[in-house]
């Protein structure tokens, strides 16, 4: 692992350039560059973040001042905040923003059959019964449309194993809470499990293949000229489950969703998304187009069977723009996270601060997006449920002085030669703060890590980093209150 790249300070937030690239924004409201800087910095949180990131294996192992990895190993090009990488399934969160906007404008009915907008997608039958797939089911992976695995028997077997493991984990958790374990012990046990899991991931033998990436369809090389054309990959395949009955994570469901967005908006899906990125000031977020000249684009890497670092194989992601086909930078993903967090919190402040601009989305829309959906699950966070293109953990504390869950939303991504995470931890706002209008949205911590290496577990690291910054922000708040007394 190379040394830490220079941190770029932007008002209250930090973008750290790494071989994976990390972005952290301690969102502190205001929305203007003239806002006063806090009296106390985030030095301790930054140091803790650096330590966490040094534990992650990425291209460029070794020690060199000025960088924690390479955007291009062969040419020794260091990674920096402007580096553009594959963001994989974080693309789903971007697509959901477009879906939500069209719904707000009254153009899209979330509960209408998808054939209303995309008649090219055939009506479906499950076990002899005609069934309906809606946009609402697509965004929560409840449509029954397959993912990359074509064998329904294998999928059902894996789901049964996962459900058994989840049930056992839940029973163990309930028993511990009934036993009255204190908060310090409960958190330490969870932290140890997270640490052990990530240690196993980091120290696993290079070249060990992730089963997920054994599916042939990850490596498609065909260039699809339209999202409608890409439907041919799966549109005639049988559903794996009855729509609405079970959760089955499906990137192809989002390929169908992109066709819905295209028809509803009256524009090519890619054109509509690029316009949205411009509106959000995400000027480095583009299609993962192999032919285009994209400034600051990183190379992608994997370990081969012999454990050697090699260039990732050539793939064309035009078949899944909506579910895993965008490139972005940490700076752009922080802007995206801030736009969502501002939209989510703006309604709480509008009654006390009439000068606030509206958010890109309405507060109720983001609240809907971040409301856990029944029958869903999240592979990367056992505390969470899937909502609408986001995994969400809700505020929860069952017993006094025991472990307490904080509300946050996240999504991870895994692509050929890339891994990613985006996590939004809203600040807990008290009524007095809102009533006096002493602060303005967005308030919270946004963490994003993008990495040009396949099969790197990042969610737990992102959550730990978010907690470090949140702890520093709380300390700042206490200091400010003491000065005001």
XYZ file of C-alpha atoms in Angstrom:
485
model
C 0.000 0.000 0.000
C 1.454 3.344 -0.897
C 1.493 6.304 1.466
C -1.421 8.704 1.820
C -2.091 11.109 -1.019
C -2.557 14.768 -0.210
C -5.923 15.663 1.246
C -7.910 18.281 -0.588
C -9.846 20.438 1.838
C -13.125 21.884 0.643
C -14.696 23.960 3.347
C -15.916 21.402 5.869
C -15.150 18.238 3.972
C -12.147 16.292 2.827
C -11.477 14.354 -0.348
C -8.636 11.913 0.110
C -6.865 10.579 -2.948
C -6.008 6.931 -2.622
C -5.388 3.884 -4.784
C -8.757 3.298 -3.942
C -10.142 6.821 -3.778
C -11.942 8.010 -0.679
C -14.230 10.953 -0.336
C -15.598 12.162 2.976
C -17.907 15.125 3.348
C -18.855 16.218 6.827
C -21.887 18.055 5.502
C -22.392 21.121 7.635
C -25.031 23.074 5.809
C -25.135 26.528 4.329
C -24.599 25.675 0.678
C -22.216 28.625 0.170
C -18.444 28.818 0.086
C -18.554 31.843 2.402
C -19.814 29.841 5.357
C -17.626 30.093 8.419
C -15.205 27.263 9.072
C -15.689 25.217 12.211
C -13.654 26.097 15.255
C -12.252 22.614 15.403
C -11.044 20.490 12.499
C -11.471 16.817 11.675
C -7.844 15.839 12.273
C -8.523 12.812 14.467
C -11.201 11.484 12.104
C -8.889 11.928 9.110
C -6.074 10.075 10.879
C -8.452 7.241 11.786
C -9.680 7.084 8.182
C -6.133 6.856 6.878
C -5.406 4.003 9.248
C -8.535 2.116 8.138
C -7.703 2.564 4.481
C -4.114 1.401 4.824
C -5.490 -2.010 5.772
C -7.185 -2.487 2.394
C -5.288 -4.249 -0.368
C -5.291 -2.238 -3.571
C -2.911 -1.908 -6.546
C 0.327 -0.203 -5.614
C 1.352 -2.048 -2.463
C 4.519 -0.558 -1.035
C 5.393 2.767 0.496
C 5.644 6.033 -1.341
C 5.009 9.516 -0.032
C 2.079 11.186 -1.707
C -0.185 8.267 -2.584
C -2.031 5.206 -1.385
C -2.160 3.399 -4.677
C -2.221 3.922 -8.410
C -4.831 4.831 -10.952
C -2.465 3.261 -13.483
C 0.077 0.807 -12.077
C 2.052 0.320 -15.280
C 2.702 4.018 -15.765
C 2.881 4.861 -12.056
C 0.040 7.366 -12.230
C -1.108 8.088 -8.685
C -4.758 8.113 -7.749
C -6.214 11.504 -6.777
C -9.630 12.981 -5.938
C -10.317 13.662 -9.618
C -9.609 10.067 -10.662
C -12.587 8.523 -12.487
C -13.417 4.871 -11.824
C -16.183 2.363 -12.313
C -18.760 2.839 -9.562
C -20.571 -0.435 -10.320
C -23.924 -0.760 -8.523
C -23.848 2.756 -7.098
C -25.185 3.419 -10.612
C -28.489 2.094 -9.287
C -28.690 5.000 -6.815
C -28.125 7.495 -9.645
C -30.832 5.839 -11.737
C -33.217 5.957 -8.775
C -32.738 9.720 -8.603
C -34.009 9.947 -12.186
C -36.945 7.634 -11.447
C -37.891 9.713 -8.394
C -37.742 12.957 -10.382
C -40.013 11.599 -13.104
C -42.437 10.320 -10.442
C -42.508 13.745 -8.759
C -43.287 15.362 -12.104
C -46.291 13.080 -12.514
C -44.861 11.374 -15.591
C -44.263 7.958 -14.059
C -46.687 5.681 -12.230
C -44.638 3.448 -9.939
C -47.449 0.903 -9.724
C -48.343 0.589 -13.397
C -47.262 -2.532 -15.312
C -43.922 -1.891 -17.010
C -45.506 -2.854 -20.327
C -47.390 0.472 -20.187
C -44.051 2.128 -20.959
C -42.063 -0.731 -22.501
C -44.351 -2.941 -24.588
C -41.248 -4.715 -25.931
C -40.969 -6.471 -22.567
C -43.319 -9.484 -22.691
C -46.057 -10.064 -20.151
C -45.043 -12.693 -17.645
C -46.584 -15.862 -16.216
C -45.431 -17.576 -13.027
C -46.613 -21.132 -12.323
C -49.471 -20.733 -14.777
C -50.650 -17.411 -13.348
C -50.375 -14.083 -15.142
C -48.322 -11.701 -12.991
C -47.498 -7.993 -13.012
C -44.094 -6.337 -12.772
C -44.109 -2.664 -11.775
C -41.448 0.007 -11.460
C -41.859 -0.091 -7.674
C -40.968 -3.785 -7.660
C -37.987 -3.226 -9.967
C -36.308 -0.607 -7.756
C -36.557 -2.889 -4.694
C -35.477 -6.107 -6.487
C -38.836 -7.800 -5.962
C -39.678 -8.346 -9.632
C -38.487 -11.959 -9.897
C -36.263 -11.071 -12.876
C -33.008 -13.002 -12.754
C -29.550 -11.615 -12.025
C -26.479 -13.102 -13.764
C -27.179 -16.667 -12.624
C -29.460 -18.462 -15.095
C -29.970 -21.665 -13.067
C -33.061 -21.162 -10.899
C -32.246 -24.232 -8.785
C -28.870 -22.774 -7.770
C -30.456 -19.436 -6.916
C -33.121 -21.025 -4.707
C -30.517 -23.191 -2.981
C -28.322 -20.169 -2.229
C -31.296 -18.196 -0.937
C -32.288 -21.044 1.398
C -28.741 -21.170 2.793
C -28.702 -17.401 3.250
C -32.093 -17.426 4.979
C -30.981 -20.147 7.387
C -27.833 -18.203 8.232
C -29.837 -15.006 8.647
C -32.362 -16.697 10.931
C -29.614 -18.123 13.134
C -27.866 -14.754 13.276
C -31.104 -13.032 14.264
C -31.803 -15.581 17.002
C -28.293 -15.184 18.417
C -28.667 -11.399 18.347
C -32.023 -11.503 20.157
C -30.629 -13.816 22.810
C -27.694 -11.497 23.490
C -29.992 -8.519 23.831
C -32.260 -10.463 26.216
C -29.203 -11.283 28.293
C -28.781 -7.531 28.802
C -25.361 -7.069 27.284
C -24.083 -3.526 27.828
C -23.487 -1.157 24.961
C -19.720 -1.340 25.267
C -19.651 -5.113 25.061
C -22.257 -5.352 22.299
C -20.491 -2.796 20.119
C -17.109 -4.373 20.759
C -18.394 -7.808 19.725
C -19.880 -6.393 16.531
C -16.703 -4.428 15.795
C -14.609 -7.554 16.328
C -16.806 -9.520 13.909
C -16.593 -6.753 11.326
C -12.826 -6.531 11.795
C -12.362 -10.301 11.537
C -14.509 -10.452 8.394
C -12.615 -7.666 6.688
C -9.285 -9.130 7.801
C -10.212 -12.435 6.159
C -11.184 -10.541 3.022
C -7.965 -8.530 2.974
C -5.685 -11.453 3.775
C -7.308 -13.984 1.486
C -4.969 -15.499 -1.020
C -4.661 -13.285 -4.121
C -6.174 -14.979 -7.099
C -8.980 -16.580 -5.126
C -12.014 -16.178 -7.336
C -15.197 -14.553 -6.093
C -18.043 -16.861 -7.150
C -20.082 -13.828 -8.199
C -17.563 -13.099 -10.942
C -17.705 -16.606 -12.389
C -20.877 -15.733 -14.291
C -20.229 -15.329 -18.007
C -22.527 -12.347 -18.384
C -20.198 -10.180 -16.313
C -17.824 -10.354 -19.266
C -20.046 -9.430 -22.195
C -18.133 -7.669 -24.967
C -21.047 -6.806 -27.240
C -21.859 -3.121 -27.605
C -25.599 -2.470 -27.373
C -26.835 0.580 -29.239
C -29.883 1.121 -27.030
C -31.350 0.042 -23.708
C -34.266 -1.539 -25.580
C -31.829 -3.724 -27.506
C -30.149 -4.893 -24.287
C -33.466 -6.312 -23.025
C -32.944 -9.270 -25.362
C -30.453 -10.776 -22.902
C -33.135 -11.680 -20.360
C -36.618 -10.585 -21.449
C -37.716 -14.045 -22.575
C -36.315 -15.868 -19.524
C -38.757 -17.197 -16.914
C -39.213 -15.357 -13.635
C -37.438 -16.946 -10.674
C -40.146 -15.921 -8.213
C -43.606 -14.437 -8.241
C -43.257 -10.618 -8.359
C -43.544 -9.130 -4.886
C -43.070 -12.437 -3.069
C -39.300 -12.612 -2.600
C -36.177 -10.489 -2.842
C -33.770 -11.324 -5.664
C -31.050 -8.770 -6.384
C -31.104 -8.124 -10.132
C -29.037 -5.750 -12.208
C -31.163 -6.752 -15.199
C -34.181 -5.372 -13.383
C -32.456 -2.003 -13.628
C -31.784 -2.537 -17.327
C -35.562 -2.793 -17.720
C -35.881 0.264 -15.478
C -33.650 2.251 -17.847
C -36.077 1.468 -20.665
C -38.918 2.786 -18.488
C -37.002 6.026 -17.822
C -36.289 6.397 -21.523
C -39.925 6.077 -22.558
C -41.302 8.229 -19.748
C -38.782 11.037 -20.259
C -39.042 11.005 -24.049
C -35.219 11.018 -24.254
C -32.552 8.368 -24.629
C -31.784 7.030 -21.179
C -28.127 7.999 -21.449
C -28.986 11.554 -22.570
C -31.453 11.991 -19.715
C -28.927 10.793 -17.146
C -26.113 12.995 -18.466
C -28.418 16.012 -18.288
C -29.279 15.124 -14.701
C -25.573 14.865 -13.872
C -25.044 18.372 -15.267
C -27.928 19.678 -13.156
C -26.283 18.122 -10.092
C -22.879 19.559 -11.091
C -21.473 16.032 -11.459
C -19.314 16.877 -14.444
C -16.966 13.889 -14.094
C -19.770 11.300 -14.070
C -20.083 9.649 -17.470
C -20.889 6.403 -19.227
C -18.331 3.604 -18.985
C -17.709 3.852 -22.713
C -14.548 2.082 -23.865
C -14.197 4.200 -27.004
C -14.550 7.648 -25.406
C -11.526 9.639 -24.260
C -12.187 10.186 -20.559
C -9.761 12.388 -18.669
C -8.456 10.933 -15.377
C -9.909 7.470 -16.078
C -8.219 4.759 -13.994
C -7.172 1.340 -15.214
C -8.950 -1.683 -13.694
C -7.186 -4.635 -12.058
C -7.735 -8.172 -10.808
C -5.547 -10.951 -9.414
C -5.161 -13.942 -11.697
C -5.186 -17.582 -10.580
C -1.483 -17.384 -9.752
C -2.051 -14.428 -7.471
C -0.465 -11.884 -9.812
C -1.883 -8.452 -10.436
C -3.121 -8.176 -14.029
C -5.261 -5.833 -16.059
C -8.959 -6.627 -15.792
C -10.433 -8.279 -18.899
C -12.152 -6.157 -21.524
C -15.895 -5.779 -20.976
C -18.598 -3.604 -22.493
C -21.107 -2.388 -19.911
C -23.611 -0.910 -22.364
C -26.059 -3.688 -21.435
C -26.365 -2.350 -17.870
C -25.908 1.428 -17.816
C -28.579 1.846 -15.138
C -27.433 -0.947 -12.839
C -23.652 -0.779 -13.147
C -22.472 1.230 -16.125
C -21.346 4.652 -14.901
C -17.944 6.105 -14.086
C -17.501 8.799 -11.461
C -15.077 10.461 -9.066
C -15.239 10.736 -5.282
C -15.936 14.451 -5.650
C -18.968 13.868 -7.833
C -20.349 11.155 -5.565
C -20.025 13.509 -2.597
C -22.020 16.127 -4.535
C -24.650 13.503 -5.241
C -24.802 12.491 -1.590
C -25.072 16.113 -0.474
C -27.887 16.789 -2.956
C -29.837 13.835 -1.540
C -29.142 14.734 2.087
C -30.126 18.364 1.471
C -33.360 17.235 -0.172
C -34.068 14.890 2.738
C -33.541 17.518 5.435
C -34.721 20.718 3.718
C -38.321 20.243 4.806
C -37.311 20.294 8.459
C -35.806 23.769 8.049
C -38.139 25.485 5.561
C -40.535 26.645 8.310
C -37.733 28.514 10.115
C -35.593 29.576 7.157
C -37.592 30.832 4.187
C -34.392 31.633 2.271
C -33.536 27.974 1.765
C -33.598 26.808 -1.822
C -35.665 23.705 -2.595
C -33.868 20.391 -2.911
C -33.481 18.515 -6.185
C -36.119 16.135 -4.819
C -38.869 16.777 -2.276
C -38.181 15.659 1.317
C -41.062 13.168 1.244
C -39.673 11.617 -1.930
C -36.284 10.906 -0.350
C -38.023 9.626 2.781
C -39.974 7.214 0.553
C -36.738 6.106 -1.156
C -35.145 5.475 2.232
C -38.034 3.538 3.774
C -37.194 -0.182 4.115
C -39.405 -2.441 2.009
C -40.845 -5.673 3.500
C -39.420 -9.002 2.275
C -36.106 -7.431 1.262
C -32.589 -8.089 2.523
C -29.096 -6.621 2.236
C -26.069 -8.823 1.682
C -23.513 -6.209 2.756
C -25.225 -5.018 5.948
C -27.185 -7.407 8.173
C -28.710 -4.532 10.099
C -30.318 -3.167 6.937
C -33.199 -3.769 4.595
C -33.390 -2.791 0.960
C -35.520 0.222 0.151
C -35.717 1.868 -3.294
C -32.242 1.371 -4.800
C -30.682 1.964 -1.368
C -29.916 -0.212 1.634
C -31.257 1.435 4.780
C -30.591 0.908 8.468
C -33.201 2.453 10.773
C -32.824 3.989 14.214
C -33.283 1.193 16.706
C -32.528 0.503 20.359
C -34.331 -2.290 22.133
C -32.942 -1.920 25.656
C -31.484 0.865 27.748
C -27.666 1.152 27.690
C -27.534 -1.460 24.911
C -26.469 -1.257 21.320
C -28.188 1.454 19.309
C -28.468 1.531 15.532
C -28.139 4.848 13.739
C -30.147 5.664 10.639
C -28.093 5.646 7.437
C -28.400 4.721 3.762
C -25.750 2.989 1.679
C -24.993 1.043 -1.460
C -21.998 -1.001 -2.458
C -20.802 -2.007 -5.898
C -18.736 -4.739 -7.480
C -17.694 -4.746 -11.130
C -14.975 -6.290 -13.262
C -11.871 -4.588 -11.886
C -13.669 -2.280 -9.454
C -15.315 -2.002 -6.026
C -17.243 0.876 -4.475
C -19.407 2.153 -1.637
C -21.475 5.268 -0.969
C -22.827 5.843 2.540
C -24.949 8.717 3.890
C -25.220 9.177 7.670
C -27.720 11.994 8.428
C -27.074 14.054 11.528
C -29.583 13.633 14.339
C -31.156 17.083 14.606
C -32.828 18.242 17.809
C -35.937 20.411 17.682
C -34.182 23.355 19.351
C -31.528 23.479 16.623
C -34.169 23.435 13.911
C -36.437 25.947 15.684
C -33.692 28.528 16.122
C -32.479 28.027 12.532
C -28.914 28.002 13.857
C -27.841 25.548 11.158
C -28.924 24.682 7.630
C -28.918 21.466 5.601
C -27.223 19.288 4.622
C -26.193 17.987 8.046
C -24.438 14.657 8.326
C -21.531 12.640 6.966
C -21.158 11.245 3.459
C -18.454 8.671 2.719
C -17.604 7.226 -0.658
C -14.773 4.870 -1.565
C -14.093 3.740 -5.118
C -11.394 1.251 -5.934
C -9.857 -0.039 -9.165
C -9.653 -3.562 -7.772
C -12.236 -6.318 -7.940
C -13.872 -7.965 -4.896
C -12.819 -5.523 -2.156
C -15.159 -5.292 0.844
C -15.675 -1.596 1.672
C -18.999 -1.076 3.463
C -17.796 -1.730 7.006
C -14.795 0.550 6.468
C -17.063 3.315 5.153
C -19.335 3.014 8.187
C -16.398 3.176 10.595
C -15.093 6.287 8.837
C -18.538 7.908 8.967
C -18.738 7.226 12.698
C -15.336 8.842 13.254
C -16.408 12.032 11.511
C -19.781 11.995 13.255
C -18.015 11.699 16.620
C -15.832 14.722 15.791
C -18.871 16.719 14.713
C -20.571 15.941 18.023
C -17.474 17.133 19.861
C -17.547 20.363 17.845
C -21.192 20.875 18.767
C -20.476 20.386 22.474
C -17.584 22.875 22.282
C -19.799 25.445 20.591
C -22.530 25.018 23.210
C -20.021 25.522 26.019
C -18.736 28.736 24.426
C -22.276 30.051 24.077
C -23.135 29.431 27.732
